[in-house]
GROMACS .gro file of C-alpha atoms in nm:
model
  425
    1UNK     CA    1  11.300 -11.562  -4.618
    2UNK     CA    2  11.377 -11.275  -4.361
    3UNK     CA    3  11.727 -11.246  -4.266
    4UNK     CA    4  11.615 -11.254  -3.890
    5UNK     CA    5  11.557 -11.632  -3.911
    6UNK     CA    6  11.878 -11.711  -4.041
    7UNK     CA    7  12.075 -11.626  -3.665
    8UNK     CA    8  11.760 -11.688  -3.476
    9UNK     CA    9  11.793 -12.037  -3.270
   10UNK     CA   10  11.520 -12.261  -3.253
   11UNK     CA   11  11.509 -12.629  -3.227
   12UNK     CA   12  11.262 -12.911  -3.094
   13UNK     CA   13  11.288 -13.276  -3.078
   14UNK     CA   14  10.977 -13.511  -3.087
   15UNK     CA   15  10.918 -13.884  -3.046
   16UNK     CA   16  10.721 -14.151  -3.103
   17UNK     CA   17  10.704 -14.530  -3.055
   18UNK     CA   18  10.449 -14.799  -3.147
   19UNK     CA   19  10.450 -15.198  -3.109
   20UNK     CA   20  10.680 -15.354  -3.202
   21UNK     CA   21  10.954 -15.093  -3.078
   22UNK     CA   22  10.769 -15.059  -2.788
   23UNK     CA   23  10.751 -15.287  -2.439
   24UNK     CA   24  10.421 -15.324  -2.436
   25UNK     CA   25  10.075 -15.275  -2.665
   26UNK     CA   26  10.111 -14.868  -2.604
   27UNK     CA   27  10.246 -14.613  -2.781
   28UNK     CA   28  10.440 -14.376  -2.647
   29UNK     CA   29  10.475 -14.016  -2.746
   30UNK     CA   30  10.757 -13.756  -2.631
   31UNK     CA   31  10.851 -13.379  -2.703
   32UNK     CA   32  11.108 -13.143  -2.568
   33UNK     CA   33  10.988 -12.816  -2.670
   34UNK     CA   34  11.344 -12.559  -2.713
   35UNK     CA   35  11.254 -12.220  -2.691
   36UNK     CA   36  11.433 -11.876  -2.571
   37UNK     CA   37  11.573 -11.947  -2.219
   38UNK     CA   38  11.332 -11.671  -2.025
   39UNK     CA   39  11.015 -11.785  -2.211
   40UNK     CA   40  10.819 -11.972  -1.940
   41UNK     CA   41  10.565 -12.250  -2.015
   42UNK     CA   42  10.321 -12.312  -1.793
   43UNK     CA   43  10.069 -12.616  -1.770
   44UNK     CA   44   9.755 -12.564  -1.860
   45UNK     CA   45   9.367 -12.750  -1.847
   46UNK     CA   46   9.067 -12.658  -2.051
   47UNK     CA   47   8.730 -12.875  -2.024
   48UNK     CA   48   8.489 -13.036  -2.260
   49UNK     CA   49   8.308 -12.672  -2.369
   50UNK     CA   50   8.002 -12.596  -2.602
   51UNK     CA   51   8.051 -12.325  -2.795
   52UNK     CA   52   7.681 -12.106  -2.902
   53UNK     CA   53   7.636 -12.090  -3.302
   54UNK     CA   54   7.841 -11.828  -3.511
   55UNK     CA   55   8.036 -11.802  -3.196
   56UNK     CA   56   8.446 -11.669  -3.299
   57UNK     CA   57   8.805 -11.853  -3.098
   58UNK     CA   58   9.057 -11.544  -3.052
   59UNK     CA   59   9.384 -11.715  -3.127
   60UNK     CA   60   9.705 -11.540  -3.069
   61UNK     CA   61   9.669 -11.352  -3.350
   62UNK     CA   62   9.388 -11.369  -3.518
   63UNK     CA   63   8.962 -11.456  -3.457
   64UNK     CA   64   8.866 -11.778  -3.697
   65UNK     CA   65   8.541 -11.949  -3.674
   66UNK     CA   66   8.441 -12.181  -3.355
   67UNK     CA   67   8.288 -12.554  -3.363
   68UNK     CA   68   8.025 -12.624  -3.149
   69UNK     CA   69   8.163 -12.859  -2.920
   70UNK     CA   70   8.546 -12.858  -2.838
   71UNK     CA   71   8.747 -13.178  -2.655
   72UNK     CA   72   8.911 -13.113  -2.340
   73UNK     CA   73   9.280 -13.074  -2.339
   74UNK     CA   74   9.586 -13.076  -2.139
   75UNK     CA   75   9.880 -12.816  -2.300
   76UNK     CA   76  10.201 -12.714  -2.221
   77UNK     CA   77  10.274 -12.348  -2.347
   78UNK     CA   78  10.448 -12.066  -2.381
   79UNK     CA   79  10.290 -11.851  -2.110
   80UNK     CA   80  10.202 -11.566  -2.344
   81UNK     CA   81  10.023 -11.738  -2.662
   82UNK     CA   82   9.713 -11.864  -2.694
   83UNK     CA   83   9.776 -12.260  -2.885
   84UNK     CA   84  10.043 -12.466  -2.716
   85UNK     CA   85  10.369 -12.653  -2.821
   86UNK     CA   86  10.270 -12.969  -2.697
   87UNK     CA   87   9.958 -13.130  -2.600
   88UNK     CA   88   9.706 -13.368  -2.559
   89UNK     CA   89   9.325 -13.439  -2.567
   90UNK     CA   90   9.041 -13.684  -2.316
   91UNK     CA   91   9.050 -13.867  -2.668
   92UNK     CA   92   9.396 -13.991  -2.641
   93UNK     CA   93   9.532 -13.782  -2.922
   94UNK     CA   94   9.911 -13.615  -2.869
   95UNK     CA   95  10.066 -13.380  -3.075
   96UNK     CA   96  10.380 -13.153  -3.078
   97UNK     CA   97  10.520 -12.929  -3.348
   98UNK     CA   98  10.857 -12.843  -3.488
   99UNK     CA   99  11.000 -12.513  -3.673
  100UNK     CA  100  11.111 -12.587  -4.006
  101UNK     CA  101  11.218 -12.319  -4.299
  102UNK     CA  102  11.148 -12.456  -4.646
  103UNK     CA  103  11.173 -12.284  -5.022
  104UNK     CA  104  10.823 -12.115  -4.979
  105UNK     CA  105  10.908 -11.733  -4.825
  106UNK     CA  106  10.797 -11.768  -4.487
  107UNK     CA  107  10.487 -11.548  -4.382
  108UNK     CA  108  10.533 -11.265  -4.155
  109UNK     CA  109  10.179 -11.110  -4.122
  110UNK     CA  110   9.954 -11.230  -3.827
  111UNK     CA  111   9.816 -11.571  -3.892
  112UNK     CA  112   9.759 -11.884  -3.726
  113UNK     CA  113  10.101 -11.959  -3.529
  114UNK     CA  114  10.231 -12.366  -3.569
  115UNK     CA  115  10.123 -12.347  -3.218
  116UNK     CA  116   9.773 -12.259  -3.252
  117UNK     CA  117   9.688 -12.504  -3.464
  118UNK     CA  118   9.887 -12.786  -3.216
  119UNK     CA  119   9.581 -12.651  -2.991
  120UNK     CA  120   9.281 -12.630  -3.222
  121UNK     CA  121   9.377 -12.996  -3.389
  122UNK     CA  122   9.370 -13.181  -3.047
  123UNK     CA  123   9.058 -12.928  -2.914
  124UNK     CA  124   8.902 -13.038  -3.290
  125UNK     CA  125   9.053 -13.360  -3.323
  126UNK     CA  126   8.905 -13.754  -3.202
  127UNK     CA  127   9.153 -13.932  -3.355
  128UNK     CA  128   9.519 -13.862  -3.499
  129UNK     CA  129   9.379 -13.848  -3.857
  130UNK     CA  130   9.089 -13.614  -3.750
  131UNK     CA  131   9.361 -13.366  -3.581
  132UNK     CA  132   9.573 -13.374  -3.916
  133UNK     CA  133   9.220 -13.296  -4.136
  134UNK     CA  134   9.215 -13.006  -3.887
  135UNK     CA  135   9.528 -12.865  -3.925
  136UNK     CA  136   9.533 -12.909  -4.279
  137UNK     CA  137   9.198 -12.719  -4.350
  138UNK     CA  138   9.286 -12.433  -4.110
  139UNK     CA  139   9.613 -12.414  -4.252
  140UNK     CA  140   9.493 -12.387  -4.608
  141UNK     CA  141   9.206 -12.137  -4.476
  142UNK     CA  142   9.414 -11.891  -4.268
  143UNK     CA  143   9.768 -11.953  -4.338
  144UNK     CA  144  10.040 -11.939  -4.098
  145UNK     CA  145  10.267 -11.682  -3.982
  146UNK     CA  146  10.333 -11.401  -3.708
  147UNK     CA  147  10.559 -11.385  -3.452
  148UNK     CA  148  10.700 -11.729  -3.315
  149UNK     CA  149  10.830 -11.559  -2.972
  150UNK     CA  150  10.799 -11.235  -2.717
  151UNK     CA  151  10.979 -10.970  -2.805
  152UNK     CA  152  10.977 -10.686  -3.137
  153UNK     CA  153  11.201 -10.812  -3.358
  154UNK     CA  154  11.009 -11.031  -3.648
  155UNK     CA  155  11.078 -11.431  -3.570
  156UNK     CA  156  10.865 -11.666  -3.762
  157UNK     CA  157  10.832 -12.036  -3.932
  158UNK     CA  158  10.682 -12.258  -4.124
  159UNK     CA  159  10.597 -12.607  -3.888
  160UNK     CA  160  10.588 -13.008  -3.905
  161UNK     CA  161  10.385 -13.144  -3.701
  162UNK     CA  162  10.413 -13.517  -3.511
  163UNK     CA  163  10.016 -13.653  -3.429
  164UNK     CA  164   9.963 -13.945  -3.210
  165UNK     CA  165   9.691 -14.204  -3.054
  166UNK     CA  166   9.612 -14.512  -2.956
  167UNK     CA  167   9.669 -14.700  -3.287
  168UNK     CA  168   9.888 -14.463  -3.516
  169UNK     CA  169  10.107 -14.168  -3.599
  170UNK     CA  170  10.094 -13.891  -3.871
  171UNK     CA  171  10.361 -13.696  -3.957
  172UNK     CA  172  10.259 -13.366  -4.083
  173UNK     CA  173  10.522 -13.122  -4.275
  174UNK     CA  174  10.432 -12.787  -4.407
  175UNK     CA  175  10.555 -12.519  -4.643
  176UNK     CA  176  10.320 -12.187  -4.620
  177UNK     CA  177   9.952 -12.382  -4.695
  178UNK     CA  178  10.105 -12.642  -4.866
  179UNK     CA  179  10.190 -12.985  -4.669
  180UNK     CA  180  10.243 -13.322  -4.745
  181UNK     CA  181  10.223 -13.611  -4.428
  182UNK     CA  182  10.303 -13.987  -4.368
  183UNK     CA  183  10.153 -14.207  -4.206
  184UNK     CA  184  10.317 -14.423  -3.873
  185UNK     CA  185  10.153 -14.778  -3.815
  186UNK     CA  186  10.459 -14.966  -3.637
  187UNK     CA  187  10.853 -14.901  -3.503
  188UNK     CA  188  10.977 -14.564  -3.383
  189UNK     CA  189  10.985 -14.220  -3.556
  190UNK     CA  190  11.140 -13.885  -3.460
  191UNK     CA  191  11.153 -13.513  -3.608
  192UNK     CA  192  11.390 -13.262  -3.545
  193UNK     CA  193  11.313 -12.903  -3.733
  194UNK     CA  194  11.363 -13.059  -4.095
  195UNK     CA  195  11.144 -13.236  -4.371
  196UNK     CA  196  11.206 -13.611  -4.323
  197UNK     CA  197  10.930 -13.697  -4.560
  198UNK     CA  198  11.070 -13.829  -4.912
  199UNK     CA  199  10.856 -14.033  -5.126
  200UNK     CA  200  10.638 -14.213  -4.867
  201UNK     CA  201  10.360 -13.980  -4.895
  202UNK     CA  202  10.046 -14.076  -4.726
  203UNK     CA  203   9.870 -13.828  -4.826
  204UNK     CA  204   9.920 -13.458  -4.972
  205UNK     CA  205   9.765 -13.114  -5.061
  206UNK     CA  206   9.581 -13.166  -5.387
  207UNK     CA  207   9.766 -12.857  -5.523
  208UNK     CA  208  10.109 -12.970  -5.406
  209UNK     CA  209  10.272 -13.116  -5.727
  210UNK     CA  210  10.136 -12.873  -5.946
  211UNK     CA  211  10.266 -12.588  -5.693
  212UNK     CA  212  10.613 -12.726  -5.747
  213UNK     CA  213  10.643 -12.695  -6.091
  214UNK     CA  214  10.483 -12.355  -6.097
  215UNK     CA  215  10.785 -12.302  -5.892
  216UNK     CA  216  11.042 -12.486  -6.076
  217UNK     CA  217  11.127 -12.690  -5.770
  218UNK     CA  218  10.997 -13.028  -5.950
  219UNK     CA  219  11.013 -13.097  -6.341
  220UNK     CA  220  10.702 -13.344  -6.326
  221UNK     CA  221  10.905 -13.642  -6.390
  222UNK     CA  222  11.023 -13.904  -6.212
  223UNK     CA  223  10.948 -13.937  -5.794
  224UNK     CA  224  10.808 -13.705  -5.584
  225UNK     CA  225  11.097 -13.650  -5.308
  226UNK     CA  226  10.915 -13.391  -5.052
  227UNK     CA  227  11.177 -13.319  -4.891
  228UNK     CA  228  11.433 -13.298  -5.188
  229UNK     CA  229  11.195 -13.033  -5.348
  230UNK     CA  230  11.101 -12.826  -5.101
  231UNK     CA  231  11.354 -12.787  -4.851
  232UNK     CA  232  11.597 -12.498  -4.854
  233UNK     CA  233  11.870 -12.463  -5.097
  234UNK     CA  234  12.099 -12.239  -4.812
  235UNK     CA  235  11.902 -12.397  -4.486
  236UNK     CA  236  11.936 -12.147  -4.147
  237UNK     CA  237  12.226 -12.260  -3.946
  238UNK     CA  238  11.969 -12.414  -3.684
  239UNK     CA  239  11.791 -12.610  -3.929
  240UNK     CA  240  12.156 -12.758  -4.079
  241UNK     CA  241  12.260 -12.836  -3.659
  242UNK     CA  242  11.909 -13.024  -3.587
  243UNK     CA  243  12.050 -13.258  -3.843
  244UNK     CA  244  12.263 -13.410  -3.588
  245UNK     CA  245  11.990 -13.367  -3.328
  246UNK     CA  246  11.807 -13.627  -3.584
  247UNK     CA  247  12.028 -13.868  -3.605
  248UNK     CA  248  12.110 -13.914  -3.262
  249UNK     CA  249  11.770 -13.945  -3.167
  250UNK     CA  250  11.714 -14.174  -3.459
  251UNK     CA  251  11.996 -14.362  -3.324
  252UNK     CA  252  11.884 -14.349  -2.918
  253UNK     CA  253  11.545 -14.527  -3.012
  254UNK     CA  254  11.693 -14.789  -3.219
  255UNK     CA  255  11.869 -14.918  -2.960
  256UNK     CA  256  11.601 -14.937  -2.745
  257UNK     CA  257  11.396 -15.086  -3.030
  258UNK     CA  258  11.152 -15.359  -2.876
  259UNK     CA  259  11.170 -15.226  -2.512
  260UNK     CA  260  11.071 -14.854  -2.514
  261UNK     CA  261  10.886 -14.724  -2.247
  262UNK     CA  262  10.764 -14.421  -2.067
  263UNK     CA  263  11.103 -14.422  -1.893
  264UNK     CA  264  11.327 -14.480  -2.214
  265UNK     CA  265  11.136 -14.172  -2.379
  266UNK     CA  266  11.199 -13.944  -2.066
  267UNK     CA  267  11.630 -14.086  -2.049
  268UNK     CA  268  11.647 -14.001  -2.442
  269UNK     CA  269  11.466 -13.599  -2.374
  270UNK     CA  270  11.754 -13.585  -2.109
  271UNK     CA  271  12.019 -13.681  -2.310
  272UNK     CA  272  12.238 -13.334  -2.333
  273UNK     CA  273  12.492 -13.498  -2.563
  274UNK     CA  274  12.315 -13.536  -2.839
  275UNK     CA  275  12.148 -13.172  -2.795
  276UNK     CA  276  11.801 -13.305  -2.734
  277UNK     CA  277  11.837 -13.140  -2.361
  278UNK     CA  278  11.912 -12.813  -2.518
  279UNK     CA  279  12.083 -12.562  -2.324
  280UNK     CA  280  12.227 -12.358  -2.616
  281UNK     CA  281  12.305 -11.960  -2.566
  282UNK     CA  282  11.984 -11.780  -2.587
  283UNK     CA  283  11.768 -12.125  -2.626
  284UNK     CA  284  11.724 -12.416  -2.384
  285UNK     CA  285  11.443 -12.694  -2.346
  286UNK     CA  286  11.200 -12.511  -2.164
  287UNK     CA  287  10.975 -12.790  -2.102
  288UNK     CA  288  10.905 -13.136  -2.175
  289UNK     CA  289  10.599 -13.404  -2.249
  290UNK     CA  290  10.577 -13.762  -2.196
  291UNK     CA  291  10.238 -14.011  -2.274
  292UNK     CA  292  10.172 -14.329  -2.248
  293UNK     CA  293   9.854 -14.466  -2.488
  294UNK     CA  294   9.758 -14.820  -2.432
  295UNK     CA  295   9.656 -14.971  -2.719
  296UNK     CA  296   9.328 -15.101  -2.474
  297UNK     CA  297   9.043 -14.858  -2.460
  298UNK     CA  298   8.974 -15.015  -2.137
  299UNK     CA  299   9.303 -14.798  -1.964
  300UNK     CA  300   9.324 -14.452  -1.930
  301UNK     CA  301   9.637 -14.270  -2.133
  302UNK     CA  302   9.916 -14.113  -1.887
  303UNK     CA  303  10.057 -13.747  -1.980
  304UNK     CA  304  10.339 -13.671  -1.793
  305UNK     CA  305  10.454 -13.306  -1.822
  306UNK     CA  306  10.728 -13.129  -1.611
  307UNK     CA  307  10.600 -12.786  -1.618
  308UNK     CA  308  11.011 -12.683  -1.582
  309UNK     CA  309  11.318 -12.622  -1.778
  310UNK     CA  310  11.549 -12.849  -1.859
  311UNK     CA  311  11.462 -13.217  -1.824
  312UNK     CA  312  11.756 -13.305  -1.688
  313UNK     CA  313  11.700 -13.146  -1.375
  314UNK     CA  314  11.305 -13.173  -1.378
  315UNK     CA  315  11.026 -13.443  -1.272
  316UNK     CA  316  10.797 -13.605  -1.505
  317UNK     CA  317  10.462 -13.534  -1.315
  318UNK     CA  318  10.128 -13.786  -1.440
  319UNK     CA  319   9.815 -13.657  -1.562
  320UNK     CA  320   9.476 -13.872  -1.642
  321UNK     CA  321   9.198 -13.741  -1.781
  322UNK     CA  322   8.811 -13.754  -1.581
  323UNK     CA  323   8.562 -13.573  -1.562
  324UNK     CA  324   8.645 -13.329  -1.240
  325UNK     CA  325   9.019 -13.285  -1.298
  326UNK     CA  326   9.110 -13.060  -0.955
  327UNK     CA  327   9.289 -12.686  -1.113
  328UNK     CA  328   9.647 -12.685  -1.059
  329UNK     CA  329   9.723 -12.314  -0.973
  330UNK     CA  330  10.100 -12.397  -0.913
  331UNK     CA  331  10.188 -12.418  -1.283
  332UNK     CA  332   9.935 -12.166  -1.460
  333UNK     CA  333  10.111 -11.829  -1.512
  334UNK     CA  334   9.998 -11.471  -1.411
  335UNK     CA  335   9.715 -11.351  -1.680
  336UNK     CA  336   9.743 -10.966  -1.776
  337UNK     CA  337   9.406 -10.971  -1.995
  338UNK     CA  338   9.387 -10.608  -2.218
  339UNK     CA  339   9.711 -10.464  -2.062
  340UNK     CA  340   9.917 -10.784  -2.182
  341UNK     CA  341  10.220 -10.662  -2.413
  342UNK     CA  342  10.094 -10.908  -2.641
  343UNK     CA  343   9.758 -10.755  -2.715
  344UNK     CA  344   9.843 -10.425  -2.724
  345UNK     CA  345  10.002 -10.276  -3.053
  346UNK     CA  346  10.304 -10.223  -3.145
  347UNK     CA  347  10.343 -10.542  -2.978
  348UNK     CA  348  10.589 -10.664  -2.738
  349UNK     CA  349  10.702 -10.349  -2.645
  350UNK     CA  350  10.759 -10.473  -2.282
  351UNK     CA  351  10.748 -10.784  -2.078
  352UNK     CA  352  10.589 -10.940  -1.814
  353UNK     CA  353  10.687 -11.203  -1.560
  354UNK     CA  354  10.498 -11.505  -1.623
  355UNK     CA  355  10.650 -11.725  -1.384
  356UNK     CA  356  10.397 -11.947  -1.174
  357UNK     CA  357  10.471 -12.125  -0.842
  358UNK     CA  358  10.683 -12.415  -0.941
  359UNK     CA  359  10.864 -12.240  -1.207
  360UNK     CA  360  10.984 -12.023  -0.916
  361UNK     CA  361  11.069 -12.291  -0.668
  362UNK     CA  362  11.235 -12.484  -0.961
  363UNK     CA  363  11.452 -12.204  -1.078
  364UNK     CA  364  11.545 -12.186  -0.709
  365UNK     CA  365  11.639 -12.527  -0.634
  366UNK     CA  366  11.759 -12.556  -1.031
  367UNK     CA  367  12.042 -12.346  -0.913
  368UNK     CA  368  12.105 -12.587  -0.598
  369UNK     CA  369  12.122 -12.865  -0.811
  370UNK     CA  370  12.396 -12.759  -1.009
  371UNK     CA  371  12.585 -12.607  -0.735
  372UNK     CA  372  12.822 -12.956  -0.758
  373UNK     CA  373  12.746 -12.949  -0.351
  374UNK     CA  374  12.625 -13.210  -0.165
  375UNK     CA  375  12.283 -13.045  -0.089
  376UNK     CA  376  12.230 -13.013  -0.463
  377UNK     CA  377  12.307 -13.401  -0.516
  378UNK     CA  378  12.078 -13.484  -0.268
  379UNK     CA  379  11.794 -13.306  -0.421
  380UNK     CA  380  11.844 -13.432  -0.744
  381UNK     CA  381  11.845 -13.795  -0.586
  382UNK     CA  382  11.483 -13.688  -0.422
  383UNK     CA  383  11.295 -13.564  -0.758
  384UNK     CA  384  11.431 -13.912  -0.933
  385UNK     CA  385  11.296 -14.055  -0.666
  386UNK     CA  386  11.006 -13.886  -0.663
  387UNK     CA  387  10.973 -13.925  -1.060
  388UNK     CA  388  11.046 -14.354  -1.033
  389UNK     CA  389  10.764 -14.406  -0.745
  390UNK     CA  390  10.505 -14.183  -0.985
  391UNK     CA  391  10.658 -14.441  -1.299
  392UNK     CA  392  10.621 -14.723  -1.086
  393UNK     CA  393  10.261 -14.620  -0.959
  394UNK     CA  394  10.148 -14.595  -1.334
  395UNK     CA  395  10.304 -14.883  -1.461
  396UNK     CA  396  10.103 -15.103  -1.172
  397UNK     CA  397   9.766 -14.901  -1.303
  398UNK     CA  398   9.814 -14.995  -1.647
  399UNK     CA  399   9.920 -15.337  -1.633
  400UNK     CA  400   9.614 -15.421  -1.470
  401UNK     CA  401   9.804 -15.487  -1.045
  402UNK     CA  402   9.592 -15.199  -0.900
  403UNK     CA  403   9.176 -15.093  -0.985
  404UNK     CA  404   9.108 -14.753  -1.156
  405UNK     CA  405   8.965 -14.508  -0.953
  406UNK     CA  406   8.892 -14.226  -1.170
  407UNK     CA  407   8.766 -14.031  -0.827
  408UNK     CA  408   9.156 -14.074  -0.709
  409UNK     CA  409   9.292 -13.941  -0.991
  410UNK     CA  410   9.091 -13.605  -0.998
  411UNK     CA  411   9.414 -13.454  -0.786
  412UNK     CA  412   9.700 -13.695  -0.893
  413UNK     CA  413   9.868 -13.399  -1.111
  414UNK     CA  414   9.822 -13.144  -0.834
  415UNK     CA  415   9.924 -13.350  -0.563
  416UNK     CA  416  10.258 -13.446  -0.815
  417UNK     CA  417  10.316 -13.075  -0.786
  418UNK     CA  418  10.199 -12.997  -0.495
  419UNK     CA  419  10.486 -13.266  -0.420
  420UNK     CA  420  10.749 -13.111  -0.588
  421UNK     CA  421  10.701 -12.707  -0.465
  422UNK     CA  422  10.723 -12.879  -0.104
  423UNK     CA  423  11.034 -13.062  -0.143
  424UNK     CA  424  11.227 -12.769  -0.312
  425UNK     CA  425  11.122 -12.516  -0.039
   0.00000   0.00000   0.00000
């Protein structure tokens, strides 16, 4: 393991909740995505598309082989990679990734970043099981590995992954190609950068046991603990702290067990005492992701996303997919094509600014916020307003009190932050 990860933060906190934990017959997915504290992530929308034959995808790093016909998908990234911490597709699937270190070394050369395959799984992916094939067969095909953030010095991880729809979850845990997942059919689940999965194995590389004892992690007898055997013996400081992250979260959604909602999901991504609203040093929660799935086919799934840092001082803005979603200019960063720092090699020998519109007027009124004045309470009264009549507007659509317009919802994520920009300015 390079010595770089070892002092290198890096944390993330996903959620998930399915009947009976939850309210109602939906399942609700959530992700705070903690990266370094100048990284921007913007919000961004990319169409059903149909690809010609023998046509190549240029990840981040590296070209692999396209499908013909990729879903459309709704991400929320780090401005300068290609894949996406967080996402979700028009077929209802969510997914969000963790780092995690493990015994395997992890790999530094250019390969297919965690976050490249959180895009290529829900662009690849109908159904939670179909985006875990995905990511499993690309992962055992490529690899993973490269640099995790912008800048020169080497950062990099392996990843678990948490994989949602409409009627399950799949947890997904990696170590180099090798991985090992679980499968999520009722309560509430959460990850925090560690291997949670023991003995309940759902399913598994078909070279996994056997890798083990190569190794000498595993003596062939007696259970197969996944986590016992392949997590670190000395874990990075940050892996050790997320520990606490876990159980607090763990703890968060059991007392909400039975009544979790959109809203409960969004209170527990807040919640700075735990450390899921991570404002730590060099790292903070540079943007968060909220969906609603009904369990009927009949209603639309909700993505909320605030395009901002720090949830706590954010709004949760809805997103629906249709067929003519309206662009949303206001959270898409600058794009430097050939002359980005990324492309060029060495890489990341300088940086850009990759703030878009609300990012700007957020960081503004951010600052206003926390003043402890009484124009910054005010504000922060207005976005939770803002955020509870969007929450209140949904809730009516999916329960059924108000018709589905699909033509009305072709702007209802610009207008959210079209919204927003005019209130801070």
């Amino acid at each position: 393991m390079a010595a770089s990860t070892l002092c290198v933060p890096s944390s993330c906190d996903c959620f998930v909740a399915l009947p009976p934990a939850t309210e109602r017959k939906e399942v609700i997915f959530g992700k705070n995505s903690d990266r370094p504290r100048d990284e921007v992530q913007e919000v961004v929308y990319f169409p059903v598309t149909v690809h010609a034959p023998g046509s190549m995808v240029e990840c981040t790093y590296i070209e692999i082989e396209q499908i013909q016909k990729t879903h459309a998908v709704i991400l929320s990234r780090p401005a300068w990679l290609w894949g996406a911490e967080m996402g979700a597709n028009n077929h209802g699937v969510c997914i969000g990734n963790e780092a995690v270190w493990t015994k395997e070394p992890i790999g530094e050369s250019e390969a297919l970043l965690g976050m490249d395959l959180v895009r290529l799984g829900l662009e690849r992916g109908s159904t939670a099981k179909e985006a875990l094939d995905v990511i499993a067969s690309l992962l055992e095909q490529h690899g993973q590995g490269g640099n995790c953030k912008e800048a020169p010095e080497a950062f990099s991880y392996d990843n678990t992954f948490l994989i949602v729809d409409r009627k399950e979850a799949w947890v997904l845990e990696t170590s180099g190609k090798y991985w090992a997942a679980q499968q999520i059919t009722e309560g509430a689940k959460n990850i925090s950068n560690q291997l949670t999965i023991t003995t309940e194995i759902s399913i598994e590389h078909p070279g996994l046991r056997n890798y083990a004892q190569s190794q000498g992690w595993w003596s062939g007898d007696g259970e197969f603990n996944f986590s016992q055997i392949f997590s670190p013996t000395n874990p990075p400081v940050r892996m050790e702290a997320a520990k606490v992250r876990y159980c607090g979260g763990k703890e968060l959604l059991r007392k909400q067990a039975g009544s979790i909602q959109a809203g409960t999901i969004m209170d527990i991504l807040r919640d700075k005492e735990s450390g899921i609203c991570m404002d730590s040093g060099a790292f903070c929660t540079t943007g968060s992701m909220v969906s609603i799935l009904p369990q009927d086919d009949s209603l639309p799934c909700v993505h909320f996303f605030t395009a901002t840092p720090d949830p706590s001082r954010s709004v949760f803005k809805p997103f629906i997919f249709i067929d003519d979603v309206m662009p949303v200019p206001m959270v898409i960063s600058p794009s430097y094509g050939e002359d980005d720092p990324v492309k060029k090699r060495p890489r990341f020998q300088s940086k850009r600014d990759r703030r878009h519109e609300l990012y700007k007027a957020h960081e503004q009124a951010k600052a206003i916020m926390e003043s402890g004045q009484e124009q910054g309470a005010k504000l922060h009264q207005t976005m939770q307003n803002l955020e509870r009549q969007g929450l209140l507007a949904i809730q009516d659509l999916l329960t059924s009190r108000v018709t589905f317009d699909p033509e009305e919802m072709a702007d209802l994520f610009f207008d959210c932050v079209d919204t927003e920009i005019k209130f801070y300015k």
